[in-house]
mmCIF file of C-alpha atoms and ligand atoms in Angstrom:
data_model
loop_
_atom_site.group_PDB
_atom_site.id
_atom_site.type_symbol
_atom_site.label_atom_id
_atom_site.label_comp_id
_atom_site.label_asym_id
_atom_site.label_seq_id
_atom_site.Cartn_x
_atom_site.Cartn_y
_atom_site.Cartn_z
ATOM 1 C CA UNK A 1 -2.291 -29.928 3.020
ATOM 2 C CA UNK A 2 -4.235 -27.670 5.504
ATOM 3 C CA UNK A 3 -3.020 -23.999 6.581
ATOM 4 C CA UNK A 4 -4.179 -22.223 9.449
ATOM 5 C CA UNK A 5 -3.912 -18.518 8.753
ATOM 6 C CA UNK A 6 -4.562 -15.965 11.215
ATOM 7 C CA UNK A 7 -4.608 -11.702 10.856
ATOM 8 C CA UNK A 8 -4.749 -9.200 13.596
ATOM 9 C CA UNK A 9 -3.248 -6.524 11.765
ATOM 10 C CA UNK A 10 -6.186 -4.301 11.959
ATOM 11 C CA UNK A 11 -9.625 -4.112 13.117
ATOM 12 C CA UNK A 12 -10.336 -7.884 12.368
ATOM 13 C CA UNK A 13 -9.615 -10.862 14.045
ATOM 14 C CA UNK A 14 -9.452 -13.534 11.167
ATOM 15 C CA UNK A 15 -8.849 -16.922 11.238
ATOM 16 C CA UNK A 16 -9.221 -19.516 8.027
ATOM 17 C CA UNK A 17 -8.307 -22.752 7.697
ATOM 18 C CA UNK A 18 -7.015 -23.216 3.723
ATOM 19 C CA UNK A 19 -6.627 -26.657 1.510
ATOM 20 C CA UNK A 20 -3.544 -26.965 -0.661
ATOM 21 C CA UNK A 21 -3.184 -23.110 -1.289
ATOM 22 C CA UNK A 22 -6.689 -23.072 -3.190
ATOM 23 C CA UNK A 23 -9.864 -24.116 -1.131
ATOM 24 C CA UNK A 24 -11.151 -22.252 1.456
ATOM 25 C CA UNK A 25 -12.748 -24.504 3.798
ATOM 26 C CA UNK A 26 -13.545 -21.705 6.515
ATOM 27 C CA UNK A 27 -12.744 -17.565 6.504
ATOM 28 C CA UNK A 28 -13.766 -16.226 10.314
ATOM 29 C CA UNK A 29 -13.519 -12.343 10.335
ATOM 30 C CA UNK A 30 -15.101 -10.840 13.436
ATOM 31 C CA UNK A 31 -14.831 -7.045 12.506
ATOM 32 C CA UNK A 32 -14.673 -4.403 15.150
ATOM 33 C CA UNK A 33 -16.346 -1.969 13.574
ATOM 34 C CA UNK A 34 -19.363 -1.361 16.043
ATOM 35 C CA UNK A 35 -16.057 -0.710 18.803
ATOM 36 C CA UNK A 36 -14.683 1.932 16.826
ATOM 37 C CA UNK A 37 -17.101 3.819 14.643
ATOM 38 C CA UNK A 38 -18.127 6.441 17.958
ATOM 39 C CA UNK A 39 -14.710 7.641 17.692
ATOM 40 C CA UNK A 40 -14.864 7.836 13.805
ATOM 41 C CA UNK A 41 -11.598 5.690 13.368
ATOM 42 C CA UNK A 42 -9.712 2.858 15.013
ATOM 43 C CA UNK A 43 -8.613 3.042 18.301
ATOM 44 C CA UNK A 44 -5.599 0.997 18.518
ATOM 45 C CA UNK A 45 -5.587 0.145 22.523
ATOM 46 C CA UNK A 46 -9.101 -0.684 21.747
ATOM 47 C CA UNK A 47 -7.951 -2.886 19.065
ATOM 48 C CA UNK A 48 -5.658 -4.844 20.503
ATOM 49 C CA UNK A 49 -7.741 -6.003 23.650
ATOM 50 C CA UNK A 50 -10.514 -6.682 21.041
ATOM 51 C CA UNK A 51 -8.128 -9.060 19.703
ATOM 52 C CA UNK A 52 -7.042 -10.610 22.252
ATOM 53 C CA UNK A 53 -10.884 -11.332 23.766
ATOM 54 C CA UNK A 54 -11.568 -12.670 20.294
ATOM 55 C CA UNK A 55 -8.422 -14.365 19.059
ATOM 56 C CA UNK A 56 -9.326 -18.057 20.227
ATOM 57 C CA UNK A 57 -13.243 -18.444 19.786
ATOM 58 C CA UNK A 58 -12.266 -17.206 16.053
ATOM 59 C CA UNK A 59 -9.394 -19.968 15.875
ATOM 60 C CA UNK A 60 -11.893 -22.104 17.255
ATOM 61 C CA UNK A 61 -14.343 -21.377 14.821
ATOM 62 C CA UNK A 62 -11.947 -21.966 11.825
ATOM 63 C CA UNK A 63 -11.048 -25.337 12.760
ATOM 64 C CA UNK A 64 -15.086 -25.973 13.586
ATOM 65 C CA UNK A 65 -16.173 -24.710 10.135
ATOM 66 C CA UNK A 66 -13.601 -26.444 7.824
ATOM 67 C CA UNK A 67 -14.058 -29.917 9.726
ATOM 68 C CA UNK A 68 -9.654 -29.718 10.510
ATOM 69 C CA UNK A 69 -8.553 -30.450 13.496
ATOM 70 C CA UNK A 70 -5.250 -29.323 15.017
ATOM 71 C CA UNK A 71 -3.533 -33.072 14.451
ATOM 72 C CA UNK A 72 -4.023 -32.229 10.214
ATOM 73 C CA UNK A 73 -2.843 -28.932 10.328
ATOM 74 C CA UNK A 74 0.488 -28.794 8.168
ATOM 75 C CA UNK A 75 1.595 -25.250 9.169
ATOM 76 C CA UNK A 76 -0.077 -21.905 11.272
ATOM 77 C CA UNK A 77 0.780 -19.088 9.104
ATOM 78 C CA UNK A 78 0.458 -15.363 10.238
ATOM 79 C CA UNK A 79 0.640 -11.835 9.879
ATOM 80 C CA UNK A 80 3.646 -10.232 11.565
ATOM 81 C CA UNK A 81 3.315 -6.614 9.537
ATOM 82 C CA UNK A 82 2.771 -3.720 8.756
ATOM 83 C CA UNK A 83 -0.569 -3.421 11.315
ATOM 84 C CA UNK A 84 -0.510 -1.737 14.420
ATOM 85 C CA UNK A 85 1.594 -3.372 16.628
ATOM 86 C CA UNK A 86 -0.345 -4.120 19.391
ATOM 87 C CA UNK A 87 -2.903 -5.923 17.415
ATOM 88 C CA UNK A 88 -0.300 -7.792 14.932
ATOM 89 C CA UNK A 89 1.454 -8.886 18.961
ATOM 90 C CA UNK A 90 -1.766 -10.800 19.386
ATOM 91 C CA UNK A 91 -1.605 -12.647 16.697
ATOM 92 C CA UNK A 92 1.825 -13.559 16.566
ATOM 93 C CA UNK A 93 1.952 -14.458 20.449
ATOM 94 C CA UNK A 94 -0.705 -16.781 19.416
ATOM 95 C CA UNK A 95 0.648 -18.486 16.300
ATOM 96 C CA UNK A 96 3.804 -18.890 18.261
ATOM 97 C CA UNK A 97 2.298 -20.578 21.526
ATOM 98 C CA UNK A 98 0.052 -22.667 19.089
ATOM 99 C CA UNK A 99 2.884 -23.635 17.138
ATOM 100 C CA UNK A 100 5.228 -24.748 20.208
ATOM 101 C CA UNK A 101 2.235 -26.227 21.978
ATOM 102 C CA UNK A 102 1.283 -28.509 19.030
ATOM 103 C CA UNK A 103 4.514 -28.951 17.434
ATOM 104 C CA UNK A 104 3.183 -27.359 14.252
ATOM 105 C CA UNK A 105 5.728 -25.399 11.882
ATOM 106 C CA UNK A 106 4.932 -21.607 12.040
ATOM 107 C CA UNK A 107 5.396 -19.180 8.989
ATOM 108 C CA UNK A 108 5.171 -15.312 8.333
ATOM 109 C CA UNK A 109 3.174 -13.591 6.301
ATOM 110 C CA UNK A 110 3.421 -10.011 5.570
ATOM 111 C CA UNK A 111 0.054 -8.522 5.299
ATOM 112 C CA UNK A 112 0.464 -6.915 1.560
ATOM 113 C CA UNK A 113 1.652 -9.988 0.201
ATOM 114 C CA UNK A 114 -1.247 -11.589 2.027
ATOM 115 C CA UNK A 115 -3.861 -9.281 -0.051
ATOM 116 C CA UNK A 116 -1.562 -10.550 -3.496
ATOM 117 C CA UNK A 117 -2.020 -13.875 -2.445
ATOM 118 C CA UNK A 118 -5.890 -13.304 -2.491
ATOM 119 C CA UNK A 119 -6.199 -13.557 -6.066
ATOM 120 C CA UNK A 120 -5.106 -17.420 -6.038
ATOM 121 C CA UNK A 121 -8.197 -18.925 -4.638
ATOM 122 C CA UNK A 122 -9.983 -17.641 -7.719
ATOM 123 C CA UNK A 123 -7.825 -17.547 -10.434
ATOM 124 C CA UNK A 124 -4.929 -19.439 -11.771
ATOM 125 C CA UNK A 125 -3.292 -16.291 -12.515
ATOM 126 C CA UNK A 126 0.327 -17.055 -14.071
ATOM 127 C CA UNK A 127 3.392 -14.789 -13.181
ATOM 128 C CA UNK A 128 4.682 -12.021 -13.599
ATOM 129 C CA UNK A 129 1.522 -9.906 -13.175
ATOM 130 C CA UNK A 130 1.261 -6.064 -12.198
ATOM 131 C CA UNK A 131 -0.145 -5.641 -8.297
ATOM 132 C CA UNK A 132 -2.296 -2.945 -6.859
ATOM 133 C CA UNK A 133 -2.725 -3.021 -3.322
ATOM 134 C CA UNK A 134 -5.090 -0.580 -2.277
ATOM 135 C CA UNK A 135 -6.332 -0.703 1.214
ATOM 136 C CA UNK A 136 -6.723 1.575 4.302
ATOM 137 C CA UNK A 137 -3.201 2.119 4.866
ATOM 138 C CA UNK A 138 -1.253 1.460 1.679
ATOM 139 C CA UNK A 139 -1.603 2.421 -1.935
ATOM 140 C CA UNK A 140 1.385 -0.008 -3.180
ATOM 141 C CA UNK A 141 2.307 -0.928 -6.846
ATOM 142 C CA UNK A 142 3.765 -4.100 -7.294
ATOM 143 C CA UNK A 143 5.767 -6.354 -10.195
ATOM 144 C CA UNK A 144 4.855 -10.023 -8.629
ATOM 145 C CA UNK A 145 7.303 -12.467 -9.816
ATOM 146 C CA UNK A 146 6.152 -15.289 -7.719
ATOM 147 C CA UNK A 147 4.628 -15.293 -3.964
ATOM 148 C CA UNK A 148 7.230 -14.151 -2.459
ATOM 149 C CA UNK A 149 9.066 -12.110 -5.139
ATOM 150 C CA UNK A 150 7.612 -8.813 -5.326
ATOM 151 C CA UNK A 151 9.398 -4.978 -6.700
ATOM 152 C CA UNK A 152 7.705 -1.891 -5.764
ATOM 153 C CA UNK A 153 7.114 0.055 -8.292
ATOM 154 C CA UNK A 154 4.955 2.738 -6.666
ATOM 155 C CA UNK A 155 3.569 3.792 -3.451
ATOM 156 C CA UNK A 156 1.860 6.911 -2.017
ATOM 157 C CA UNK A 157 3.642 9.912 -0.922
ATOM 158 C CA UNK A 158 1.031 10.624 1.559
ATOM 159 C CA UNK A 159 -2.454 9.561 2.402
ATOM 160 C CA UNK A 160 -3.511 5.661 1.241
ATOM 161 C CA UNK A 161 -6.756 5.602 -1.259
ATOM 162 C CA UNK A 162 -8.864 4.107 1.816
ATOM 163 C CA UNK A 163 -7.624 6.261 4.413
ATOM 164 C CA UNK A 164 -8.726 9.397 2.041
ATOM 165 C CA UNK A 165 -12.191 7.335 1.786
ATOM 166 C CA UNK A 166 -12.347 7.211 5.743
ATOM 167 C CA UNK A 167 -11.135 11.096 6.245
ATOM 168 C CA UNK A 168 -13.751 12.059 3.449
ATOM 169 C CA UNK A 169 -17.176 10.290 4.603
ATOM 170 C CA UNK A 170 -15.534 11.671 8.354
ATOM 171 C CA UNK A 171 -16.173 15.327 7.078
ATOM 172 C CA UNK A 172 -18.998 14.463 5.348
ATOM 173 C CA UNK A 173 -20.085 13.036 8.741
ATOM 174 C CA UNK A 174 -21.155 9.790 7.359
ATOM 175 C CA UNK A 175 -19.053 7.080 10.137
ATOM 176 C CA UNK A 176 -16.211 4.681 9.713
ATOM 177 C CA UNK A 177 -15.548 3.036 7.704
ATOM 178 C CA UNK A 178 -15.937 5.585 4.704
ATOM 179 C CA UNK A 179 -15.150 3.434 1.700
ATOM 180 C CA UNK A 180 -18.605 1.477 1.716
ATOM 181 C CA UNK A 181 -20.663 4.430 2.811
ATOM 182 C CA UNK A 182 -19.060 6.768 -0.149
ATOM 183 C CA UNK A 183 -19.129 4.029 -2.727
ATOM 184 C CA UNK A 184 -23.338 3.392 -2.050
ATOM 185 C CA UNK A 185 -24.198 6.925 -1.979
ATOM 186 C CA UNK A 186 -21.759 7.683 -5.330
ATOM 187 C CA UNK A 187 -23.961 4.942 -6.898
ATOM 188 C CA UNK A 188 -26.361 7.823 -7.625
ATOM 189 C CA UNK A 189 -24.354 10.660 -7.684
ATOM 190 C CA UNK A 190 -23.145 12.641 -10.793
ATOM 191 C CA UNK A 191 -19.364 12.090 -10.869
ATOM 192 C CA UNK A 192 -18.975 15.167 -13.279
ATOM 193 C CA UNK A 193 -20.467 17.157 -10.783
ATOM 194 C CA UNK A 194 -17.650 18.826 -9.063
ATOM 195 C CA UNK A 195 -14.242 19.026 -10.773
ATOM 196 C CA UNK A 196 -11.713 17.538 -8.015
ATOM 197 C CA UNK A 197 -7.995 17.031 -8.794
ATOM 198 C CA UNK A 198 -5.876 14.103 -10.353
ATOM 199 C CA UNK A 199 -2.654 14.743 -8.666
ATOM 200 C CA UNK A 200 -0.046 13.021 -10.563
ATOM 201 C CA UNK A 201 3.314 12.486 -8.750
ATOM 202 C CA UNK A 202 5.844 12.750 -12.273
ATOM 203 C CA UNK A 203 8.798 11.258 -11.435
ATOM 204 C CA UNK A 204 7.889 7.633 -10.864
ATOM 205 C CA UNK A 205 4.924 5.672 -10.123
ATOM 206 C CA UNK A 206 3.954 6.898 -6.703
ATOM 207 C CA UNK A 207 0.625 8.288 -5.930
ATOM 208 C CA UNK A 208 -0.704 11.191 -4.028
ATOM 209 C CA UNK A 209 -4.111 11.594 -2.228
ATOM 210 C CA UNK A 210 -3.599 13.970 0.267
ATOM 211 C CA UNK A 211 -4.375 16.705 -2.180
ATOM 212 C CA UNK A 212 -7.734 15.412 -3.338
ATOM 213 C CA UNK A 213 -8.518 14.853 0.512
ATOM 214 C CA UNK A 214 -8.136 18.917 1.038
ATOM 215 C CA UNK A 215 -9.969 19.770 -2.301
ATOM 216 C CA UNK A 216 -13.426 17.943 -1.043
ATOM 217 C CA UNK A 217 -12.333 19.275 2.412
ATOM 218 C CA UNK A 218 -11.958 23.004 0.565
ATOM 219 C CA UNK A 219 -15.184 22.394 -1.127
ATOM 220 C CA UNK A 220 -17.206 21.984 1.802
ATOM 221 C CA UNK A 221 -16.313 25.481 3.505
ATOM 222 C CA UNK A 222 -17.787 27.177 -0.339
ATOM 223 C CA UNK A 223 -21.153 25.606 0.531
ATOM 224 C CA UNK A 224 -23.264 25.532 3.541
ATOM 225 C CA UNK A 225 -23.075 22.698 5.895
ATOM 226 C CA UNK A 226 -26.769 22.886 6.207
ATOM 227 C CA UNK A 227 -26.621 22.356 2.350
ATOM 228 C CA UNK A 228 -24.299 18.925 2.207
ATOM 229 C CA UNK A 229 -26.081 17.421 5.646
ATOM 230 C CA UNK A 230 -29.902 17.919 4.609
ATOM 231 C CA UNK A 231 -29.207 17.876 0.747
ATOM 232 C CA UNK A 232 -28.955 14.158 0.176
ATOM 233 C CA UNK A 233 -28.540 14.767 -3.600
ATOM 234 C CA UNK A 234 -25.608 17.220 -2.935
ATOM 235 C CA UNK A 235 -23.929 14.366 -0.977
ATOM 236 C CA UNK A 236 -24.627 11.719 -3.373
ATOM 237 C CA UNK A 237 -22.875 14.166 -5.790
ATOM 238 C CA UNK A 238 -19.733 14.920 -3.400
ATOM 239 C CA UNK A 239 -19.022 11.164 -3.096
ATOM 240 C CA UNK A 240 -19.557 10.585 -6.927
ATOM 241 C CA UNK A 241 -16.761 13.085 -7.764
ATOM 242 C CA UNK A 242 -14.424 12.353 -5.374
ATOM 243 C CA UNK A 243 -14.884 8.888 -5.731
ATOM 244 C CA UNK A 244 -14.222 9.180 -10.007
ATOM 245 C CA UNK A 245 -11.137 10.928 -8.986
ATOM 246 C CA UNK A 246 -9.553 8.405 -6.617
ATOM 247 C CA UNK A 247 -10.494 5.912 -9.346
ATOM 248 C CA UNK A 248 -9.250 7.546 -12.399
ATOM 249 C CA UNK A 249 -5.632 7.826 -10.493
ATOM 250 C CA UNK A 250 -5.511 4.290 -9.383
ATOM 251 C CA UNK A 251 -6.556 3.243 -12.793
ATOM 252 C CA UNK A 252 -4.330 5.168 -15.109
ATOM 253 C CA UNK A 253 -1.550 4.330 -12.783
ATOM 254 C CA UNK A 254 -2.008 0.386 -13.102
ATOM 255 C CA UNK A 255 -2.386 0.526 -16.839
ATOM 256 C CA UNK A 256 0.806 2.783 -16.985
ATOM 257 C CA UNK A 257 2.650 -0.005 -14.991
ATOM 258 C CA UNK A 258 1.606 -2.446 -16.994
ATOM 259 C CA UNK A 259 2.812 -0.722 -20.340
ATOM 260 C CA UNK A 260 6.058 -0.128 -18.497
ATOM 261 C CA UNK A 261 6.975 -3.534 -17.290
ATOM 262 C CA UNK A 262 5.066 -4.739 -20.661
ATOM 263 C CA UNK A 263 3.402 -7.158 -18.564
ATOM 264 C CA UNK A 264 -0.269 -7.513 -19.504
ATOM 265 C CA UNK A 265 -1.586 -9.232 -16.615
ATOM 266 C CA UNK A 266 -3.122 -6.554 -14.202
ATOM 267 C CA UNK A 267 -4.827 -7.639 -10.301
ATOM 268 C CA UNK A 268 -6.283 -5.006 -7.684
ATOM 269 C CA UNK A 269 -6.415 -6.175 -4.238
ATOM 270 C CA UNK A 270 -6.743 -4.851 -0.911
ATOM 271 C CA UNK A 271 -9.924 -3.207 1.144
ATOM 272 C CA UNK A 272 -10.478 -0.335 -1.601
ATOM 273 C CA UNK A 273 -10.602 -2.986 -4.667
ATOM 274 C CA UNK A 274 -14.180 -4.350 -3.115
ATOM 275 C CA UNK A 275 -15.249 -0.626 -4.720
ATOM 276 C CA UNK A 276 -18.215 -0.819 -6.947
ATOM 277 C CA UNK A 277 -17.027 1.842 -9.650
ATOM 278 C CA UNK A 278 -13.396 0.823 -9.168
ATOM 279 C CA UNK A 279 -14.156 -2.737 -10.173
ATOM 280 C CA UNK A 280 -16.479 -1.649 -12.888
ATOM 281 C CA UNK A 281 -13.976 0.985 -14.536
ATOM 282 C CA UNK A 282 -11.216 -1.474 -14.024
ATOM 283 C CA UNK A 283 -12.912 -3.760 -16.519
ATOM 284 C CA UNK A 284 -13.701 -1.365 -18.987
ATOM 285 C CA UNK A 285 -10.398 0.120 -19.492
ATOM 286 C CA UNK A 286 -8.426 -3.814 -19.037
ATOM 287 C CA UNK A 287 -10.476 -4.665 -22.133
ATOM 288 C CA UNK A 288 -9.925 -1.656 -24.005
ATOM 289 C CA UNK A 289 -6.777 -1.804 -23.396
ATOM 290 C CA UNK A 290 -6.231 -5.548 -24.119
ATOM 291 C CA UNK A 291 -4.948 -6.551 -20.499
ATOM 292 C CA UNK A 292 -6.514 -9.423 -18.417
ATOM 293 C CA UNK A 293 -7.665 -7.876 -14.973
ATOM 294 C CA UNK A 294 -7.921 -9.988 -11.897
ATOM 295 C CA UNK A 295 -9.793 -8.797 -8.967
ATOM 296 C CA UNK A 296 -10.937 -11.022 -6.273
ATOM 297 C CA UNK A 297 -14.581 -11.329 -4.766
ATOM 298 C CA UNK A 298 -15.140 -8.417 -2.337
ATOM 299 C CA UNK A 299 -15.220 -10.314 0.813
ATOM 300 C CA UNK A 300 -11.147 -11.591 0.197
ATOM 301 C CA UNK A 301 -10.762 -7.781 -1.130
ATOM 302 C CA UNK A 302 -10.933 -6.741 2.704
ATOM 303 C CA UNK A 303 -8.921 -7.836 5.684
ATOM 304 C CA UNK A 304 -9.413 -11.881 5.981
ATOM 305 C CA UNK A 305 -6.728 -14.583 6.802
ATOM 306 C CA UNK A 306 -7.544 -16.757 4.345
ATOM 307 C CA UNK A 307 -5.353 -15.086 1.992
ATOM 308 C CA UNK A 308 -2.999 -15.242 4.888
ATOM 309 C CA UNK A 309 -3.301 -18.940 5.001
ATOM 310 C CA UNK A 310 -2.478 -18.897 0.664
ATOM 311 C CA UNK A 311 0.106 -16.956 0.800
ATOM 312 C CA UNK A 312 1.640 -19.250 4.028
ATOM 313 C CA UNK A 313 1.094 -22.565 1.635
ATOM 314 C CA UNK A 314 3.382 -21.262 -0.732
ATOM 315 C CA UNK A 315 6.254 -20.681 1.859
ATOM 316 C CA UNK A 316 5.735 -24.188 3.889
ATOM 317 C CA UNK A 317 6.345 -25.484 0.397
ATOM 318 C CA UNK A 318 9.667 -24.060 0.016
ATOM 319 C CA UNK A 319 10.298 -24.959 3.510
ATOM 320 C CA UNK A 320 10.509 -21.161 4.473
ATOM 321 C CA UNK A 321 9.566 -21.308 8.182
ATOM 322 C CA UNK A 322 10.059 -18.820 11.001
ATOM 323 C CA UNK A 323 11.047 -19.704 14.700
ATOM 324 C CA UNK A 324 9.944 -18.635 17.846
ATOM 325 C CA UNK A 325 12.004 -15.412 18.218
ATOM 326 C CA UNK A 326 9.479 -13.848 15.270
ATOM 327 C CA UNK A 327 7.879 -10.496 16.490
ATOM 328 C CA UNK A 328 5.502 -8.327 14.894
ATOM 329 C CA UNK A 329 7.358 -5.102 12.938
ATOM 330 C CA UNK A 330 4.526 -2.441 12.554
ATOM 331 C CA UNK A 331 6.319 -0.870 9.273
ATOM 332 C CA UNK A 332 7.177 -3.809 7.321
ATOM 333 C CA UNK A 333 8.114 -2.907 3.085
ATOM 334 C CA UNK A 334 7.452 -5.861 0.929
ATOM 335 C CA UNK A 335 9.611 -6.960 -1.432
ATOM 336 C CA UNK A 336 12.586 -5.048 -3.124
ATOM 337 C CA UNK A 337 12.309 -1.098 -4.197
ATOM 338 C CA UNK A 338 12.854 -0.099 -8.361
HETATM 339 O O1 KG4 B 401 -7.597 -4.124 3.229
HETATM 340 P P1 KG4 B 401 -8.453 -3.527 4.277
HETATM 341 O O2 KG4 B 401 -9.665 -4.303 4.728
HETATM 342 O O3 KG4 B 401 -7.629 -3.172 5.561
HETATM 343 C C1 KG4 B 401 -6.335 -2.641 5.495
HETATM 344 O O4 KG4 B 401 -5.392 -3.434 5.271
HETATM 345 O O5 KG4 B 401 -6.250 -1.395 5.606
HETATM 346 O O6 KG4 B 401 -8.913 -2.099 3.714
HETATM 347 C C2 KG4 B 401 -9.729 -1.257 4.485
HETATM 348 C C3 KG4 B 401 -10.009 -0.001 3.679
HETATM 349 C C4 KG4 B 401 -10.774 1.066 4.458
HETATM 350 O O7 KG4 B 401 -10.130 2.312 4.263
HETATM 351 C C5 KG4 B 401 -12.154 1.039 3.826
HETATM 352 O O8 KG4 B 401 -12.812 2.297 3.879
HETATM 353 C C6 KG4 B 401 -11.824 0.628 2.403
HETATM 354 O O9 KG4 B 401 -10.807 -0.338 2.532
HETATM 355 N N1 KG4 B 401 -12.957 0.033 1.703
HETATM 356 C C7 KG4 B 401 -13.521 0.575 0.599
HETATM 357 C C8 KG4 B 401 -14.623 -0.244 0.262
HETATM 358 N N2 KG4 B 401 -14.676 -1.274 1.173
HETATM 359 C C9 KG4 B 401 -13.649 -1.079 2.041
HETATM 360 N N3 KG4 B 401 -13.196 1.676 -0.099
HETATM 361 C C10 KG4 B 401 -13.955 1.976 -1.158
HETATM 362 N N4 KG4 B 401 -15.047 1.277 -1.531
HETATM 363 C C11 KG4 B 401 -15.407 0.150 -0.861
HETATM 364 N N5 KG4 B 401 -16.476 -0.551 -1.245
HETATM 365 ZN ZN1 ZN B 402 -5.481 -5.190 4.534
#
């Protein structure tokens, strides 16, 4: 059984073309990044006509690449939230017009349970397992009963761990997007350098990185800029320490979720989980701590519609299908709140 999934949520046009839930016989992303980086962060207008030039040659492309055609395609599933709505309207205008146009069942996908679902072409992960989706806009704890059976148990009061990677290498001057920039240069920084906070939000499980964001920002003004733009070592020490801090946070808060729901199955997902040190000090602590840690490979870690396409086989299967009145919702909470 093939799925077609397609994502426009963001900054990528993605289309894959899935076998059975499990095989990915193609994953098109066609990244806007060289649109955006001279303004130093999306611009959605820009977004959405980037979508809609590119929307079709990457469908195309899909189908091309896995050897499908249209004829074996069971069921087009897409994202229809949270994004930015004019780029999630592209995709959904085109699932829909595909779907009528070839008579093929259509099914939505919200995007977070999209990055969940990217776990299952890897691992045979059994349920109930802890979920950390940590991306450019959300920093979301999950208890994952099944695909499509998720409770929050935690989300951030403010900034999202990626969007505090983007705002950081911004100051720093470094270009969009941050995350991959900071996490290369912290490879050879000294993470004990500079002491930044752990904020720690007590009642609950939510997180908090606005406060860490103003601390590096609050650092900068004590030293000279000429010191953090020509001192490479200085910079290389900046993203080391803020980078330990984002990761001790999301860390300890996964392993306290997991001792809370007693559920010893742990999985981080989502743009941010493709971080070196993250993945590295995930693994560490999930063995001292006896948990089994899934994390998938870094390119289904960032925006892709493969995991779209998973997630959509496991709704065609229990007949869960949307119609042609679906719309894209640009705030769109997964699952039920604890
Ligand atoms: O999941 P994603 O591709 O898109 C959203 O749904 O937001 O996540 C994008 C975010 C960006 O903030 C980017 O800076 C961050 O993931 N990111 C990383 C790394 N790769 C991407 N953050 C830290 N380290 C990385 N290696
Ligand atoms: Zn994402």
């Amino acid at each position: 059984m093939n799925i077609l999934g397609i994502d426009t949520s963001c900054d990528e046009t993605a289309a894959s073309i899935v076998k059975d839930g499990k095989v990915i016989l193609s994953n098109i992303v066609s990244s806007q990044v060289d649109i955006h980086k001279k303004y130093g962060g999306i611009v959605p207008e820009l977004a959405s006509r980037s979508h809609i030039e590119s929307i079709i040659p990457v469908i195309d492309e899909a189908l091309m690449v896995s050897g499908v055609m249209l004829k074996d395609i069971s069921a087009i599933a897409v994202t229809n939230g949270p994004g930015l709505i004019g780029s999630l309207l592209v995709g959904v205008s085109v699932a829909k017009a595909l779907s009528y146009a070839a008579g093929i069942p259509l099914v939505a996908i919200n995007h977070l349970e999209g990055h969940i679902a990217s776990l299952l072409p890897e691992y045979d992960i059994e349920f109930p397992f802890v979920a950390l989706v940590v991306s450019g806009g959300h920093t979301n704890l999950y208890y994952t009963s099944d695909i499509g059976d998720y409770r929050e148990l935690g989300v951030t009061r403010d900034d999202a761990a990626g969007e505090a990677y983007d705002k950081v290498a911004k100051m720093l001057g470094l270009g969009y997007p941050g995350g991959p920039i900071l996490d290369r240069l912290a490879q050879e920084g000294n993470p004990d350098a500079i002491s930044f906070p752990r904020a720690t939000v007590l009642d609950g499980m939510d997180f908090s990185f606005s406060g860490l964001k103003t601390a590096v920002m609050n650092y900068l003004k004590t030293v000279n800029s000429e010191q953090w733009t020509v001192n490479k070592s200085l910079i290389k020490d900046i993203a080391a320490s803020f980078q330990e801090a984002v990761v001790d946070v999301l860390i300890s808060r996964l392993i306290e979720a997991s001792r809370l729901t007693q559920v010893e199955r742990i999985a981080i997902t989502g743009g941010v989980a493709a971080n070196t040190t993250l993945r590295k000090k995930a693994e560490e602590y999930a063995a001292s701590e006896g948990l089994m840690l899934y994390i998938p490979s870094p390119h289904l870690c960032t925006d892709n519609a493969a995991m779209i396409a998973v997630a959509g086989y496991h709704y065609f299967k229990k007949n869960l299908y949307s119609d042609l009145t679906l719309n894209a919702i640009a705030y769109l909470p997964l699952g039920s709140v604890s």
